[in-house]
Amino acid sequence: MKAFWTEPDFDDHELVELVHDRKSGLTAIFAIHSSHLGPGAGGTRFWHYPDPAMAMRDALRLSRGMSYKNAMAGLPMGGGKAVILAGPDRAKSPDMLAVFGDAVDALGGRYITAEDVGMSEADMVAIAQRTAYVTGLPSKHSGAAGGDPGPFTAMGVYLGIKAAVSCKLGRESLDGVHVAIQGTGSVGGGTARLLARDGARLTLADIDRARADALAKELGAASAPADAIMDVACDVFSPNALGAILDDEGIARLAAPIVAGGANNQLAREEHGPALAARGILYAPDYVINGGGIIAVTLEYLARQTGDHCGIEQVHAKLAEIPERLTAIWQEAESSGRSPDQVADAMAQRLIGR
Ligand code: NAD
């Protein structure tokens, strides 16, 4: 592996640490990008990387992304991320999680972990046996924030879509607005349910066709093959599955005036933000519209630190800032001639003092 500080994704990260424990089989990378606004907060990804250099790139890139996401969500948190390098069998053991929890604890609160791809709420509970620097734990009280961030991310995406429809189409109601949703998992499925409640017309797609079909049946929506969803003529294309879908080919295929969805890292490269704007497509920067989950788990964490109760209503009040922030980004993009992703990046960099 190359020295990490020579990687193109290295961006003056404050801490990059490799933890290896032969007995439990744990190999993990911790990356803290910025602690300007608070401790580095961001989930733990459990993934099998064919090449360990890819794990390092993910840790560097995702921790910087968390600095931007937390700053734009108005949270007193910096950006951090942990990556556990799973074996080809993707085996995860209690010992591995215990050693991982000890490693989080050893960072003394500089890094706060949560759930990400490959980790579950139960894993977070196991890690919490070893460290207090963890969040996304199931709530013991009804009506309290906590646990799976997916539904909160979906709520933020739904509010962001409403704001985009108002900004681009001048419509204050979603009744009859056609939204094509790519990915009907936790975020995409949750968003679809909220949109359906408002009378939106939905076309759903998932590589697991049965999953999309079942939700379509439940909501009275249409479904489409996964490889055709980007071609659907609609008002909003909402990506909620993969990253890097907005590349030259993907952008050329789009038949929607708005792209607003929860997937991380939607733009394949920097130039694809301006490419969307050049086609007259309004883009909701991913790390702004999908901040609902980190808002929920951070409020839960902060309340636990002070012994306070964090209710769902507090989370919802903070989620309401997502459409406001998006609207401010689109207004600045309009007046400055820059694309929304460029405006968002500049705002985030200002907030983290870079
Ligand atoms: P999930 O695993 O619950 O759902 C993802 C769905 O996408 C699955 O049903 C999968 O079959 C489907 N899918 C995968 N590839 C596809 C393709 N090519 N075409 C259509 N469907 C495809 O995951 P999730 O938690 O809903 O996360 C979705 C996205 O949102 C990811 O990019 C994730 O990083 C991002 N995100 C999630 C959260 C959260 O709180 N869960 C927060 C921020 C961002």
Coordinates of C-alpha atoms and ligand atoms in Angstrom, one line a residue:
M1 CA 0.0 0.0 0.0
K2 CA 1.3 3.5 -0.8
A3 CA 1.9 5.9 2.0
F4 CA -1.6 7.2 2.8
W5 CA -0.5 10.9 2.7
T6 CA 0.5 10.5 -0.9
E7 CA -3.0 9.3 -1.9
P8 CA -5.0 11.8 -4.0
D9 CA -7.8 11.5 -1.4
F10 CA -5.6 12.6 1.5
D11 CA -6.8 16.1 2.5
D12 CA -4.7 17.0 5.5
H13 CA -6.6 14.5 7.6
E14 CA -5.8 14.9 11.3
L15 CA -5.6 11.2 12.1
V16 CA -5.2 8.0 10.1
E17 CA -4.7 4.9 12.1
L18 CA -4.5 1.2 11.3
V19 CA -5.6 -1.3 14.0
H20 CA -4.8 -4.9 13.5
D21 CA -5.5 -7.8 16.0
R22 CA -4.3 -11.2 14.9
K23 CA -6.3 -13.1 17.4
S24 CA -9.8 -11.7 16.5
G25 CA -8.9 -11.2 12.9
L26 CA -9.7 -7.4 13.1
T27 CA -8.1 -5.1 10.6
A28 CA -9.6 -1.6 10.7
I29 CA -8.6 1.9 9.5
F30 CA -9.7 4.9 11.5
A31 CA -9.7 8.3 9.7
I32 CA -10.5 11.7 11.3
H33 CA -10.6 14.4 8.6
S34 CA -11.4 17.5 10.7
S35 CA -12.3 18.1 14.3
H36 CA -12.8 21.8 13.8
L37 CA -16.5 21.7 14.8
G38 CA -16.3 18.8 17.2
P39 CA -15.2 15.1 17.5
G40 CA -14.9 13.2 14.3
A41 CA -18.3 11.5 13.8
G42 CA -19.2 9.0 11.1
G43 CA -20.2 5.4 10.7
T44 CA -18.2 2.2 10.5
R45 CA -18.2 0.4 7.2
F46 CA -17.7 -3.4 7.2
W47 CA -16.7 -4.4 3.7
H48 CA -14.5 -6.9 1.8
Y49 CA -12.0 -4.9 -0.3
P50 CA -10.2 -7.0 -2.9
D51 CA -7.3 -4.5 -2.5
P52 CA -6.5 -2.9 0.9
A53 CA -5.6 0.4 -0.9
M54 CA -9.3 0.7 -1.7
A55 CA -10.1 0.5 2.0
M56 CA -7.7 3.4 2.7
R57 CA -9.2 5.4 -0.1
D58 CA -12.7 4.8 1.3
A59 CA -11.6 5.8 4.8
L60 CA -10.0 9.0 3.5
R61 CA -12.8 10.0 1.2
L62 CA -15.7 9.0 3.5
S63 CA -14.2 10.8 6.5
R64 CA -13.8 14.0 4.5
G65 CA -17.4 13.6 3.3
M66 CA -18.5 13.4 7.0
S67 CA -16.8 16.7 7.8
Y68 CA -18.8 18.3 5.0
K69 CA -22.1 16.5 5.9
N70 CA -21.9 17.2 9.7
A71 CA -21.0 20.9 9.0
M72 CA -23.9 21.3 6.6
A73 CA -26.3 19.6 9.0
G74 CA -25.4 22.3 11.6
L75 CA -24.0 19.7 14.0
P76 CA -21.2 20.3 16.5
M77 CA -19.3 17.4 15.0
G78 CA -16.2 16.9 12.8
G79 CA -15.7 14.2 10.2
G80 CA -14.5 10.7 10.9
K81 CA -15.0 7.2 9.5
A82 CA -13.9 3.7 10.3
V83 CA -13.5 0.9 7.8
I84 CA -13.3 -2.7 8.9
L85 CA -11.6 -4.9 6.3
A86 CA -13.7 -8.0 6.1
G87 CA -12.3 -11.2 4.8
P88 CA -13.7 -12.8 1.6
D89 CA -16.2 -14.7 3.8
R90 CA -17.3 -11.5 5.4
A91 CA -17.2 -13.2 8.8
K92 CA -17.8 -10.9 11.8
S93 CA -17.3 -12.2 15.3
P94 CA -18.1 -10.9 18.8
D95 CA -14.3 -10.8 19.5
M96 CA -13.7 -8.7 16.5
L97 CA -16.4 -6.2 17.5
A98 CA -15.0 -6.2 21.1
V99 CA -11.5 -5.3 19.9
F100 CA -13.0 -2.8 17.5
G101 CA -14.9 -1.2 20.4
D102 CA -11.7 -1.1 22.5
A103 CA -9.9 0.7 19.6
V104 CA -12.7 3.3 19.4
D105 CA -12.4 3.8 23.1
A106 CA -8.7 4.2 22.9
L107 CA -9.2 7.2 20.7
G108 CA -10.7 8.9 23.8
G109 CA -13.7 10.5 22.2
R110 CA -11.8 12.0 19.2
Y111 CA -14.0 9.6 17.0
I112 CA -17.6 8.7 17.5
T113 CA -18.9 5.7 15.6
A114 CA -22.3 4.7 14.2
E115 CA -23.8 2.2 11.7
D116 CA -22.8 2.2 8.1
V117 CA -22.8 -0.4 5.2
G118 CA -22.3 -3.9 6.6
M119 CA -23.0 -3.0 10.2
S120 CA -26.2 -3.4 12.1
E121 CA -27.9 -2.0 15.2
A122 CA -27.0 -5.2 17.0
D123 CA -23.3 -4.6 16.1
M124 CA -23.6 -1.1 17.6
V125 CA -25.0 -2.5 20.8
A126 CA -22.0 -5.0 21.0
I127 CA -19.5 -2.1 20.4
A128 CA -21.3 -0.1 23.1
Q129 CA -20.3 -2.8 25.7
R130 CA -16.7 -1.6 25.2
T131 CA -17.0 2.2 24.6
A132 CA -19.3 5.1 25.2
Y133 CA -18.2 6.7 21.9
V134 CA -20.9 5.1 19.8
T135 CA -24.4 6.0 18.7
G136 CA -27.3 4.7 16.7
L137 CA -28.4 2.5 19.7
P138 CA -31.9 1.4 20.0
S139 CA -34.0 3.6 22.2
K140 CA -35.3 2.2 25.5
H141 CA -38.1 4.7 25.5
S142 CA -40.9 5.0 23.0
G143 CA -41.0 8.4 21.2
A144 CA -37.3 8.9 21.8
A145 CA -34.7 9.3 19.0
G146 CA -32.3 6.4 18.5
G147 CA -31.4 3.3 16.5
D148 CA -31.6 2.8 12.8
P149 CA -30.8 6.1 11.0
G150 CA -32.5 5.0 7.8
P151 CA -36.0 6.4 8.5
F152 CA -34.6 9.8 9.5
T153 CA -32.5 9.9 6.3
A154 CA -35.7 9.1 4.3
M155 CA -37.5 11.9 6.0
G156 CA -34.8 14.4 5.1
V157 CA -34.8 13.2 1.5
Y158 CA -38.6 13.6 1.3
L159 CA -38.3 17.1 2.7
G160 CA -35.5 17.8 0.2
I161 CA -37.6 16.6 -2.7
K162 CA -40.5 18.8 -1.7
A163 CA -38.1 21.8 -1.6
A164 CA -36.7 20.9 -5.0
V165 CA -40.2 20.6 -6.5
S166 CA -41.1 24.0 -5.1
C167 CA -37.8 25.6 -6.3
K168 CA -37.7 24.1 -9.8
L169 CA -41.3 23.5 -10.7
G170 CA -43.0 26.1 -8.5
R171 CA -45.3 23.5 -7.1
E172 CA -46.1 23.5 -3.4
S173 CA -47.8 20.1 -3.4
L174 CA -46.5 16.8 -4.4
D175 CA -49.9 15.6 -5.5
G176 CA -49.4 14.1 -9.0
V177 CA -45.6 14.8 -9.1
H178 CA -43.9 11.9 -10.7
V179 CA -40.8 10.6 -8.8
A180 CA -38.6 7.7 -10.1
I181 CA -36.9 6.0 -7.2
Q182 CA -33.7 3.9 -7.7
G183 CA -33.3 1.6 -4.8
T184 CA -36.2 0.6 -2.5
G185 CA -34.2 -0.3 0.6
S186 CA -34.2 1.6 3.9
V187 CA -33.9 5.1 2.5
G188 CA -35.5 4.7 -0.9
G189 CA -38.4 2.6 0.5
G190 CA -39.0 5.1 3.4
T191 CA -38.9 8.0 1.0
A192 CA -41.4 6.3 -1.3
R193 CA -43.9 5.8 1.5
L194 CA -43.7 9.4 2.6
L195 CA -44.1 10.6 -1.0
A196 CA -47.0 8.3 -1.6
R197 CA -48.8 9.8 1.4
D198 CA -48.7 13.2 -0.4
G199 CA -50.1 11.8 -3.6
A200 CA -46.9 11.6 -5.6
R201 CA -46.9 9.3 -8.6
L202 CA -44.1 6.8 -8.1
T203 CA -42.0 4.5 -10.4
L204 CA -39.8 2.2 -8.3
A205 CA -36.8 0.1 -9.2
D206 CA -34.4 -2.2 -7.4
I207 CA -32.0 -4.8 -8.5
D208 CA -34.0 -7.0 -6.2
R209 CA -37.1 -6.7 -8.5
A210 CA -39.3 -8.6 -6.1
R211 CA -38.6 -5.9 -3.5
A212 CA -39.5 -3.0 -5.8
D213 CA -42.6 -4.9 -7.0
A214 CA -43.8 -5.6 -3.4
L215 CA -43.5 -1.9 -2.5
A216 CA -45.1 -0.8 -5.7
K217 CA -48.1 -3.1 -4.9
E218 CA -48.3 -1.7 -1.4
L219 CA -48.3 1.9 -2.5
G220 CA -50.2 1.6 -5.8
A221 CA -47.1 2.6 -7.7
A222 CA -45.5 1.4 -10.9
S223 CA -42.2 -0.5 -11.0
A224 CA -39.5 -0.6 -13.7
P225 CA -36.4 -2.7 -14.4
A226 CA -33.4 -1.5 -12.4
D227 CA -31.4 -0.8 -15.6
A228 CA -34.2 1.4 -17.0
I229 CA -35.0 3.7 -14.1
M230 CA -32.7 6.5 -15.2
D231 CA -34.5 6.7 -18.5
V232 CA -38.0 7.2 -17.0
A233 CA -39.5 10.6 -18.0
C234 CA -40.5 12.1 -14.7
D235 CA -40.3 15.2 -12.5
V236 CA -37.8 13.9 -10.0
F237 CA -35.1 11.2 -10.3
S238 CA -34.3 10.0 -6.8
P239 CA -31.1 7.9 -6.5
N240 CA -31.2 5.8 -3.3
A241 CA -28.9 2.9 -4.1
L242 CA -25.4 3.3 -5.6
G243 CA -22.8 6.1 -5.7
A244 CA -21.2 7.4 -8.9
I245 CA -24.4 7.0 -11.0
L246 CA -24.2 10.6 -12.3
D247 CA -21.5 10.2 -14.9
D248 CA -21.4 11.3 -18.6
E249 CA -23.7 8.4 -19.6
G250 CA -26.0 8.6 -16.6
I251 CA -26.5 12.4 -17.0
A252 CA -27.2 12.1 -20.7
R253 CA -29.9 9.5 -20.0
L254 CA -31.8 11.5 -17.4
A255 CA -35.3 12.7 -18.4
A256 CA -36.0 14.6 -15.2
P257 CA -35.6 18.3 -14.3
I258 CA -34.6 17.4 -10.7
V259 CA -32.1 14.9 -9.1
A260 CA -32.7 14.5 -5.4
G261 CA -32.0 11.3 -3.5
G262 CA -30.2 9.8 -0.5
A263 CA -27.4 7.8 -2.1
N264 CA -23.9 8.8 -1.1
N265 CA -21.3 10.1 -3.6
Q266 CA -23.8 10.4 -6.5
L267 CA -21.5 12.5 -8.8
A268 CA -18.9 10.3 -10.5
R269 CA -16.4 13.2 -10.7
E270 CA -16.3 16.9 -9.9
E271 CA -17.2 18.0 -13.4
H272 CA -20.5 16.1 -13.2
G273 CA -22.1 18.7 -10.9
P274 CA -21.7 21.5 -13.5
A275 CA -22.7 19.0 -16.2
L276 CA -26.1 18.5 -14.5
A277 CA -26.5 22.3 -14.2
A278 CA -25.6 22.7 -17.9
R279 CA -28.5 20.4 -18.8
G280 CA -30.8 22.6 -16.6
I281 CA -31.2 19.8 -14.0
L282 CA -31.6 21.0 -10.4
Y283 CA -29.3 18.8 -8.2
A284 CA -29.7 18.4 -4.4
P285 CA -26.1 17.9 -3.1
D286 CA -26.1 14.3 -1.7
Y287 CA -24.4 15.0 1.6
V288 CA -26.9 17.8 2.4
I289 CA -30.1 16.0 1.5
N290 CA -29.1 12.8 3.1
G291 CA -28.0 14.3 6.5
G292 CA -31.2 13.1 8.3
G293 CA -29.6 9.9 9.7
I294 CA -26.5 11.6 11.1
I295 CA -28.7 14.3 12.6
A296 CA -30.8 11.7 14.5
V297 CA -27.8 9.7 15.8
T298 CA -25.9 12.8 16.8
L299 CA -28.8 14.3 18.7
E300 CA -29.2 10.9 20.4
Y301 CA -25.5 10.8 21.3
L302 CA -25.4 14.4 22.6
A303 CA -28.5 13.8 24.7
R304 CA -26.9 10.6 26.2
Q305 CA -23.8 12.6 27.1
T306 CA -25.8 15.1 29.1
G307 CA -28.3 12.6 30.5
D308 CA -31.1 14.5 28.6
H309 CA -34.0 12.9 26.7
C310 CA -34.0 13.4 23.0
G311 CA -37.4 13.1 21.5
I312 CA -38.4 12.5 17.9
E313 CA -39.8 16.1 17.8
Q314 CA -36.3 17.5 18.4
V315 CA -35.0 15.4 15.6
H316 CA -37.8 16.6 13.3
A317 CA -37.1 20.2 14.1
K318 CA -33.5 19.8 13.0
L319 CA -34.5 17.8 9.9
A320 CA -36.6 20.8 8.9
E321 CA -33.4 22.7 8.4
I322 CA -32.4 20.4 5.5
P323 CA -34.9 21.9 2.9
E324 CA -33.9 25.4 4.2
R325 CA -30.2 24.7 3.6
L326 CA -30.9 23.2 0.1
T327 CA -32.9 26.3 -0.8
A328 CA -30.1 28.6 0.3
I329 CA -27.7 26.5 -1.9
W330 CA -29.9 26.7 -5.0
Q331 CA -30.4 30.4 -4.5
E332 CA -26.7 31.0 -4.3
A333 CA -26.1 28.7 -7.2
E334 CA -28.6 30.7 -9.3
S335 CA -27.1 34.1 -8.3
S336 CA -23.4 33.1 -8.6
G337 CA -23.6 30.9 -11.8
R338 CA -21.9 28.0 -9.9
S339 CA -23.5 24.6 -9.6
P340 CA -25.2 23.5 -6.3
D341 CA -22.5 21.0 -5.5
Q342 CA -19.8 23.7 -5.9
V343 CA -21.8 26.1 -3.7
A344 CA -22.3 23.4 -1.0
D345 CA -18.6 22.4 -1.0
A346 CA -17.6 26.0 -0.6
M347 CA -20.1 26.5 2.3
A348 CA -18.9 23.3 4.0
Q349 CA -15.2 24.3 3.6
R350 CA -15.9 27.7 5.1
L351 CA -17.7 26.1 8.1
I352 CA -14.8 23.7 8.8
G353 CA -12.2 26.5 8.5
R354 CA -10.5 25.1 5.3
Ligands
NAD1 P1 -30.2 -0.5 1.7 O1 -29.2 -1.6 1.6 O2 -31.3 -0.6 2.7 O3 -31.0 -0.3 0.3 C1 -30.3 -0.2 -0.9 C2 -31.2 -0.8 -2.0 O4 -30.7 -0.5 -3.3 C3 -31.3 -2.3 -1.9 O5 -32.7 -2.7 -1.9 C4 -30.6 -2.8 -3.1 O6 -31.1 -4.0 -3.7 C5 -30.8 -1.7 -4.1 N1 -29.8 -1.6 -5.2 C6 -28.5 -1.8 -5.2 N2 -28.0 -1.6 -6.4 C7 -29.0 -1.2 -7.2 C8 -29.1 -0.8 -8.5 N3 -28.0 -0.8 -9.3 N4 -30.3 -0.4 -9.0 C9 -31.4 -0.4 -8.2 N5 -31.3 -0.7 -6.9 C10 -30.2 -1.1 -6.4 O7 -29.4 0.8 1.9 P2 -29.9 2.2 2.4 O8 -29.6 2.3 3.9 O9 -31.3 2.4 1.9 O10 -28.9 3.2 1.7 C11 -29.1 3.6 0.3 C12 -28.1 4.7 0.0 O11 -28.3 5.8 0.8 C13 -26.6 4.2 0.0 O12 -25.9 4.9 -0.9 C14 -26.2 4.8 1.4 O13 -24.8 5.0 1.5 C15 -27.0 6.1 1.5 N6 -27.2 6.6 2.8 C16 -27.9 5.9 3.7 C17 -28.2 6.4 5.0 C18 -29.0 5.6 6.0 O14 -29.3 6.2 7.0 N7 -29.3 4.4 5.8 C19 -27.7 7.7 5.3 C20 -27.0 8.4 4.3 C21 -26.8 7.9 3.1

